[in-house]
PDB file of C-alpha atoms in Angstrom:
ATOM      1  CA  UNK W   1      12.623  51.407 -40.148  1.00  0.00           C
ATOM      2  CA  UNK W   2      15.632  52.882 -42.963  1.00  0.00           C
ATOM      3  CA  UNK W   3      17.366  54.845 -40.089  1.00  0.00           C
ATOM      4  CA  UNK W   4      17.450  51.477 -37.613  1.00  0.00           C
ATOM      5  CA  UNK W   5      19.708  49.955 -40.657  1.00  0.00           C
ATOM      6  CA  UNK W   6      23.274  51.017 -42.057  1.00  0.00           C
ATOM      7  CA  UNK W   7      24.111  50.158 -45.256  1.00  0.00           C
ATOM      8  CA  UNK W   8      27.304  50.725 -45.036  1.00  0.00           C
ATOM      9  CA  UNK W   9      27.872  48.268 -42.154  1.00  0.00           C
ATOM     10  CA  UNK W  10      26.269  45.497 -44.459  1.00  0.00           C
ATOM     11  CA  UNK W  11      23.028  45.791 -42.359  1.00  0.00           C
ATOM     12  CA  UNK W  12      20.944  46.258 -45.277  1.00  0.00           C
ATOM     13  CA  UNK W  13      20.702  43.885 -48.342  1.00  0.00           C
ATOM     14  CA  UNK W  14      18.990  44.785 -51.812  1.00  0.00           C
ATOM     15  CA  UNK W  15      16.952  42.603 -53.573  1.00  0.00           C
ATOM     16  CA  UNK W  16      16.103  43.141 -56.851  1.00  0.00           C
ATOM     17  CA  UNK W  17      12.928  41.846 -58.720  1.00  0.00           C
ATOM     18  CA  UNK W  18      13.707  38.742 -60.443  1.00  0.00           C
ATOM     19  CA  UNK W  19      13.693  38.032 -64.380  1.00  0.00           C
ATOM     20  CA  UNK W  20      10.936  36.634 -66.014  1.00  0.00           C
ATOM     21  CA  UNK W  21      13.685  33.577 -66.385  1.00  0.00           C
ATOM     22  CA  UNK W  22      14.402  33.458 -62.724  1.00  0.00           C
ATOM     23  CA  UNK W  23      10.668  33.352 -62.437  1.00  0.00           C
ATOM     24  CA  UNK W  24       9.891  30.440 -64.540  1.00  0.00           C
ATOM     25  CA  UNK W  25      12.811  28.362 -63.220  1.00  0.00           C
ATOM     26  CA  UNK W  26      11.352  29.106 -59.478  1.00  0.00           C
ATOM     27  CA  UNK W  27       7.494  27.909 -60.476  1.00  0.00           C
ATOM     28  CA  UNK W  28       8.344  25.151 -62.792  1.00  0.00           C
ATOM     29  CA  UNK W  29       9.817  22.679 -60.245  1.00  0.00           C
ATOM     30  CA  UNK W  30       6.766  23.809 -57.887  1.00  0.00           C
ATOM     31  CA  UNK W  31       4.246  23.076 -60.299  1.00  0.00           C
ATOM     32  CA  UNK W  32       5.191  20.865 -62.951  1.00  0.00           C
ATOM     33  CA  UNK W  33       6.952  18.237 -60.813  1.00  0.00           C
ATOM     34  CA  UNK W  34       6.264  18.603 -57.086  1.00  0.00           C
ATOM     35  CA  UNK W  35       2.210  18.930 -57.492  1.00  0.00           C
ATOM     36  CA  UNK W  36       2.194  16.370 -60.326  1.00  0.00           C
ATOM     37  CA  UNK W  37       3.185  14.059 -57.956  1.00  0.00           C
ATOM     38  CA  UNK W  38      -0.031  11.795 -56.702  1.00  0.00           C
ATOM     39  CA  UNK W  39      -0.261  12.343 -52.684  1.00  0.00           C
ATOM     40  CA  UNK W  40       0.553   9.506 -50.330  1.00  0.00           C
ATOM     41  CA  UNK W  41      -2.410   7.154 -49.697  1.00  0.00           C
ATOM     42  CA  UNK W  42      -3.754   7.499 -45.867  1.00  0.00           C
ATOM     43  CA  UNK W  43      -5.726   4.198 -46.476  1.00  0.00           C
ATOM     44  CA  UNK W  44      -2.635   2.159 -47.886  1.00  0.00           C
ATOM     45  CA  UNK W  45      -0.479   3.534 -45.103  1.00  0.00           C
ATOM     46  CA  UNK W  46      -3.334   2.869 -42.501  1.00  0.00           C
ATOM     47  CA  UNK W  47      -3.538  -0.542 -43.814  1.00  0.00           C
ATOM     48  CA  UNK W  48       0.409  -1.625 -43.627  1.00  0.00           C
ATOM     49  CA  UNK W  49       0.298  -0.411 -39.788  1.00  0.00           C
ATOM     50  CA  UNK W  50      -2.400  -2.603 -39.403  1.00  0.00           C
ATOM     51  CA  UNK W  51      -1.238  -5.711 -37.616  1.00  0.00           C
ATOM     52  CA  UNK W  52      -2.969  -8.746 -38.625  1.00  0.00           C
ATOM     53  CA  UNK W  53      -4.330 -10.705 -35.288  1.00  0.00           C
ATOM     54  CA  UNK W  54      -6.036 -14.171 -35.328  1.00  0.00           C
ATOM     55  CA  UNK W  55      -9.558 -14.852 -34.752  1.00  0.00           C
ATOM     56  CA  UNK W  56     -10.214 -14.882 -31.105  1.00  0.00           C
ATOM     57  CA  UNK W  57     -11.906 -18.189 -29.637  1.00  0.00           C
ATOM     58  CA  UNK W  58     -15.258 -17.917 -28.846  1.00  0.00           C
ATOM     59  CA  UNK W  59     -15.738 -17.836 -24.982  1.00  0.00           C
ATOM     60  CA  UNK W  60     -16.079 -21.149 -23.183  1.00  0.00           C
ATOM     61  CA  UNK W  61     -19.751 -21.674 -22.297  1.00  0.00           C
ATOM     62  CA  UNK W  62     -20.757 -21.137 -18.651  1.00  0.00           C
ATOM     63  CA  UNK W  63     -20.708 -24.646 -16.557  1.00  0.00           C
ATOM     64  CA  UNK W  64     -23.544 -25.486 -15.142  1.00  0.00           C
ATOM     65  CA  UNK W  65     -23.937 -26.149 -11.126  1.00  0.00           C
ATOM     66  CA  UNK W  66     -24.767 -29.560  -9.947  1.00  0.00           C
ATOM     67  CA  UNK W  67     -28.070 -28.465  -9.082  1.00  0.00           C
ATOM     68  CA  UNK W  68     -28.916 -26.627 -12.754  1.00  0.00           C
ATOM     69  CA  UNK W  69     -27.945 -29.979 -13.843  1.00  0.00           C
ATOM     70  CA  UNK W  70     -30.087 -32.016 -11.866  1.00  0.00           C
ATOM     71  CA  UNK W  71     -33.058 -29.712 -13.120  1.00  0.00           C
ATOM     72  CA  UNK W  72     -32.223 -30.028 -16.482  1.00  0.00           C
ATOM     73  CA  UNK W  73     -31.917 -33.798 -16.744  1.00  0.00           C
ATOM     74  CA  UNK W  74     -35.523 -33.811 -14.389  1.00  0.00           C
ATOM     75  CA  UNK W  75     -36.983 -32.045 -17.273  1.00  0.00           C
ATOM     76  CA  UNK W  76     -35.557 -33.753 -19.745  1.00  0.00           C
ATOM     77  CA  UNK W  77     -36.740 -36.982 -18.654  1.00  0.00           C
ATOM     78  CA  UNK W  78     -40.282 -35.916 -18.117  1.00  0.00           C
ATOM     79  CA  UNK W  79     -40.172 -35.480 -22.030  1.00  0.00           C
ATOM     80  CA  UNK W  80     -38.756 -39.116 -22.716  1.00  0.00           C
ATOM     81  CA  UNK W  81     -40.962 -41.013 -20.456  1.00  0.00           C
ATOM     82  CA  UNK W  82     -44.067 -38.839 -22.799  1.00  0.00           C
ATOM     83  CA  UNK W  83     -41.982 -40.423 -25.791  1.00  0.00           C
ATOM     84  CA  UNK W  84     -41.738 -43.865 -24.032  1.00  0.00           C
ATOM     85  CA  UNK W  85     -45.510 -43.852 -23.129  1.00  0.00           C
ATOM     86  CA  UNK W  86     -46.311 -42.811 -26.887  1.00  0.00           C
ATOM     87  CA  UNK W  87     -43.661 -45.358 -28.316  1.00  0.00           C
ATOM     88  CA  UNK W  88     -45.417 -48.246 -26.169  1.00  0.00           C
ATOM     89  CA  UNK W  89     -48.879 -47.718 -27.260  1.00  0.00           C
ATOM     90  CA  UNK W  90     -47.825 -47.799 -31.028  1.00  0.00           C
ATOM     91  CA  UNK W  91     -45.831 -50.833 -30.646  1.00  0.00           C
ATOM     92  CA  UNK W  92     -48.232 -52.393 -28.895  1.00  0.00           C
ATOM     93  CA  UNK W  93     -50.997 -51.515 -31.620  1.00  0.00           C
ATOM     94  CA  UNK W  94     -48.715 -53.218 -33.994  1.00  0.00           C
ATOM     95  CA  UNK W  95     -48.104 -56.015 -31.994  1.00  0.00           C
ATOM     96  CA  UNK W  96     -52.014 -57.379 -31.760  1.00  0.00           C
ATOM     97  CA  UNK W  97     -52.301 -56.435 -35.060  1.00  0.00           C
ATOM     98  CA  UNK W  98     -52.673 -60.059 -36.954  1.00  0.00           C
ATOM     99  CA  UNK W  99     -51.132 -58.997 -40.057  1.00  0.00           C
ATOM    100  CA  UNK W 100     -48.201 -58.267 -38.341  1.00  0.00           C
ATOM    101  CA  UNK W 101     -47.196 -61.426 -36.348  1.00  0.00           C
ATOM    102  CA  UNK W 102     -44.325 -62.485 -38.006  1.00  0.00           C
ATOM    103  CA  UNK W 103     -42.762 -59.467 -36.722  1.00  0.00           C
ATOM    104  CA  UNK W 104     -43.450 -59.801 -33.202  1.00  0.00           C
ATOM    105  CA  UNK W 105     -40.648 -62.025 -32.028  1.00  0.00           C
ATOM    106  CA  UNK W 106     -37.560 -63.036 -32.742  1.00  0.00           C
ATOM    107  CA  UNK W 107     -36.992 -65.182 -35.622  1.00  0.00           C
ATOM    108  CA  UNK W 108     -36.791 -68.890 -34.597  1.00  0.00           C
ATOM    109  CA  UNK W 109     -32.897 -70.232 -35.691  1.00  0.00           C
ATOM    110  CA  UNK W 110     -34.304 -73.919 -35.335  1.00  0.00           C
ATOM    111  CA  UNK W 111     -36.659 -73.039 -38.338  1.00  0.00           C
ATOM    112  CA  UNK W 112     -34.277 -71.147 -40.101  1.00  0.00           C
ATOM    113  CA  UNK W 113     -30.866 -71.856 -39.185  1.00  0.00           C
ATOM    114  CA  UNK W 114     -29.273 -69.733 -42.226  1.00  0.00           C
ATOM    115  CA  UNK W 115     -31.160 -66.524 -40.995  1.00  0.00           C
ATOM    116  CA  UNK W 116     -28.377 -65.332 -39.078  1.00  0.00           C
ATOM    117  CA  UNK W 117     -25.674 -65.726 -42.051  1.00  0.00           C
ATOM    118  CA  UNK W 118     -28.163 -63.567 -44.239  1.00  0.00           C
ATOM    119  CA  UNK W 119     -29.399 -60.827 -41.702  1.00  0.00           C
ATOM    120  CA  UNK W 120     -26.369 -58.950 -39.883  1.00  0.00           C
ATOM    121  CA  UNK W 121     -29.015 -57.453 -37.716  1.00  0.00           C
ATOM    122  CA  UNK W 122     -31.811 -58.699 -36.496  1.00  0.00           C
ATOM    123  CA  UNK W 123     -34.848 -56.698 -35.050  1.00  0.00           C
ATOM    124  CA  UNK W 124     -38.259 -57.367 -34.176  1.00  0.00           C
ATOM    125  CA  UNK W 125     -41.220 -55.673 -31.921  1.00  0.00           C
ATOM    126  CA  UNK W 126     -40.331 -57.537 -28.859  1.00  0.00           C
ATOM    127  CA  UNK W 127     -37.006 -56.115 -29.087  1.00  0.00           C
ATOM    128  CA  UNK W 128     -38.144 -53.119 -29.930  1.00  0.00           C
ATOM    129  CA  UNK W 129     -40.362 -52.795 -26.412  1.00  0.00           C
ATOM    130  CA  UNK W 130     -37.384 -54.009 -24.615  1.00  0.00           C
ATOM    131  CA  UNK W 131     -35.403 -51.034 -25.771  1.00  0.00           C
ATOM    132  CA  UNK W 132     -37.979 -48.635 -24.991  1.00  0.00           C
ATOM    133  CA  UNK W 133     -37.949 -49.969 -21.314  1.00  0.00           C
ATOM    134  CA  UNK W 134     -34.370 -49.565 -21.419  1.00  0.00           C
ATOM    135  CA  UNK W 135     -35.115 -45.885 -22.346  1.00  0.00           C
ATOM    136  CA  UNK W 136     -32.635 -46.774 -25.234  1.00  0.00           C
ATOM    137  CA  UNK W 137     -34.735 -44.334 -27.601  1.00  0.00           C
ATOM    138  CA  UNK W 138     -34.412 -40.491 -27.053  1.00  0.00           C
ATOM    139  CA  UNK W 139     -36.568 -39.846 -30.299  1.00  0.00           C
ATOM    140  CA  UNK W 140     -39.418 -40.724 -32.310  1.00  0.00           C
ATOM    141  CA  UNK W 141     -37.166 -41.236 -35.287  1.00  0.00           C
ATOM    142  CA  UNK W 142     -35.016 -44.025 -33.404  1.00  0.00           C
ATOM    143  CA  UNK W 143     -37.705 -45.832 -32.723  1.00  0.00           C
ATOM    144  CA  UNK W 144     -38.635 -45.382 -36.679  1.00  0.00           C
ATOM    145  CA  UNK W 145     -35.208 -46.902 -37.791  1.00  0.00           C
ATOM    146  CA  UNK W 146     -35.790 -50.026 -36.047  1.00  0.00           C
ATOM    147  CA  UNK W 147     -39.314 -50.170 -37.193  1.00  0.00           C
ATOM    148  CA  UNK W 148     -37.443 -49.675 -40.972  1.00  0.00           C
ATOM    149  CA  UNK W 149     -34.947 -52.261 -40.147  1.00  0.00           C
ATOM    150  CA  UNK W 150     -37.457 -55.505 -39.607  1.00  0.00           C
ATOM    151  CA  UNK W 151     -38.764 -54.164 -42.981  1.00  0.00           C
ATOM    152  CA  UNK W 152     -35.411 -54.141 -44.774  1.00  0.00           C
ATOM    153  CA  UNK W 153     -34.552 -57.342 -43.028  1.00  0.00           C
ATOM    154  CA  UNK W 154     -37.905 -59.096 -44.329  1.00  0.00           C
ATOM    155  CA  UNK W 155     -37.425 -57.584 -47.591  1.00  0.00           C
ATOM    156  CA  UNK W 156     -33.193 -58.914 -47.826  1.00  0.00           C
ATOM    157  CA  UNK W 157     -34.312 -62.393 -46.372  1.00  0.00           C
ATOM    158  CA  UNK W 158     -37.589 -63.162 -48.433  1.00  0.00           C
ATOM    159  CA  UNK W 159     -36.617 -62.544 -52.300  1.00  0.00           C
ATOM    160  CA  UNK W 160     -39.879 -61.743 -54.211  1.00  0.00           C
ATOM    161  CA  UNK W 161     -40.132 -65.439 -56.072  1.00  0.00           C
ATOM    162  CA  UNK W 162     -42.631 -67.598 -53.909  1.00  0.00           C
ATOM    163  CA  UNK W 163     -46.180 -66.546 -52.681  1.00  0.00           C
ATOM    164  CA  UNK W 164     -45.081 -66.880 -48.764  1.00  0.00           C
ATOM    165  CA  UNK W 165     -41.811 -64.814 -49.499  1.00  0.00           C
ATOM    166  CA  UNK W 166     -44.466 -62.267 -50.893  1.00  0.00           C
ATOM    167  CA  UNK W 167     -46.528 -62.237 -48.610  1.00  0.00           C
ATOM    168  CA  UNK W 168     -44.335 -61.458 -45.639  1.00  0.00           C
ATOM    169  CA  UNK W 169     -42.472 -58.660 -48.284  1.00  0.00           C
ATOM    170  CA  UNK W 170     -46.264 -56.991 -47.878  1.00  0.00           C
ATOM    171  CA  UNK W 171     -46.893 -57.283 -44.655  1.00  0.00           C
ATOM    172  CA  UNK W 172     -43.465 -55.756 -43.515  1.00  0.00           C
ATOM    173  CA  UNK W 173     -43.868 -52.890 -46.300  1.00  0.00           C
ATOM    174  CA  UNK W 174     -47.519 -52.796 -44.550  1.00  0.00           C
ATOM    175  CA  UNK W 175     -45.847 -52.776 -40.934  1.00  0.00           C
ATOM    176  CA  UNK W 176     -43.477 -49.927 -42.089  1.00  0.00           C
ATOM    177  CA  UNK W 177     -46.375 -47.861 -43.742  1.00  0.00           C
ATOM    178  CA  UNK W 178     -48.976 -47.671 -40.398  1.00  0.00           C
ATOM    179  CA  UNK W 179     -45.996 -47.313 -38.069  1.00  0.00           C
ATOM    180  CA  UNK W 180     -44.433 -44.027 -39.806  1.00  0.00           C
ATOM    181  CA  UNK W 181     -48.381 -43.019 -40.707  1.00  0.00           C
ATOM    182  CA  UNK W 182     -49.224 -43.435 -36.612  1.00  0.00           C
ATOM    183  CA  UNK W 183     -46.099 -41.546 -35.598  1.00  0.00           C
ATOM    184  CA  UNK W 184     -46.766 -38.541 -38.010  1.00  0.00           C
ATOM    185  CA  UNK W 185     -50.269 -38.076 -37.300  1.00  0.00           C
ATOM    186  CA  UNK W 186     -50.379 -38.714 -33.666  1.00  0.00           C
ATOM    187  CA  UNK W 187     -47.344 -37.545 -32.309  1.00  0.00           C
ATOM    188  CA  UNK W 188     -46.992 -33.881 -30.620  1.00  0.00           C
ATOM    189  CA  UNK W 189     -45.110 -31.795 -32.854  1.00  0.00           C
ATOM    190  CA  UNK W 190     -43.914 -30.135 -30.180  1.00  0.00           C
ATOM    191  CA  UNK W 191     -42.244 -33.596 -27.906  1.00  0.00           C
ATOM    192  CA  UNK W 192     -40.616 -34.656 -30.983  1.00  0.00           C
ATOM    193  CA  UNK W 193     -38.697 -31.466 -31.387  1.00  0.00           C
ATOM    194  CA  UNK W 194     -38.276 -31.172 -27.822  1.00  0.00           C
ATOM    195  CA  UNK W 195     -37.067 -34.843 -27.843  1.00  0.00           C
ATOM    196  CA  UNK W 196     -34.432 -33.887 -30.510  1.00  0.00           C
ATOM    197  CA  UNK W 197     -33.311 -30.947 -28.879  1.00  0.00           C
ATOM    198  CA  UNK W 198     -32.781 -33.552 -25.624  1.00  0.00           C
ATOM    199  CA  UNK W 199     -30.267 -35.651 -28.207  1.00  0.00           C
ATOM    200  CA  UNK W 200     -28.395 -32.560 -29.662  1.00  0.00           C
ATOM    201  CA  UNK W 201     -27.749 -31.487 -26.202  1.00  0.00           C
ATOM    202  CA  UNK W 202     -26.502 -34.928 -24.512  1.00  0.00           C
ATOM    203  CA  UNK W 203     -24.616 -35.058 -27.580  1.00  0.00           C
ATOM    204  CA  UNK W 204     -22.584 -32.031 -26.842  1.00  0.00           C
ATOM    205  CA  UNK W 205     -22.595 -32.786 -22.707  1.00  0.00           C
ATOM    206  CA  UNK W 206     -20.958 -35.971 -23.913  1.00  0.00           C
TER     207      UNK W 206
END
């Protein structure tokens, strides 16, 4: 190899051995400075590179066909028909109980003309029956709200002072307790759950 290069032509460059000082200067920067620098965080770089995107909205539910909607409504009506049959039976049993005769019909305003000024939302068992026939109850809970309204109206209009008023109050509380007990003990839990689902579904459908 030495014969291929001629020193007189400047083809040979003589490299002498580095001194101790030269070696120290070379490795000092490499070891003490460059090696001491922390590496670039890949996680941080990746985080900075990611663009924050808005959350995509959920897909809209598939629109039911007219035939599918009709089948759903027919199924719902079958369940609500069972509910109405049950509620009529409960209301009839309450109306035929002699204890609850004061609550079977609307209050006679000729006898108590100030009633309408005190009670803003009158309620009675005959009105409840009419609401059942008009399909205004979708759940037993809706029915019991009107039963509770009969009781609260009686308690509000009849203060606990006179014996006659106390008797009405006792009967109203008994009416509420009996109605709630009948529904709790005799109504099929699956039917009530289904009616609640129907109510929620119709609310979403508008």
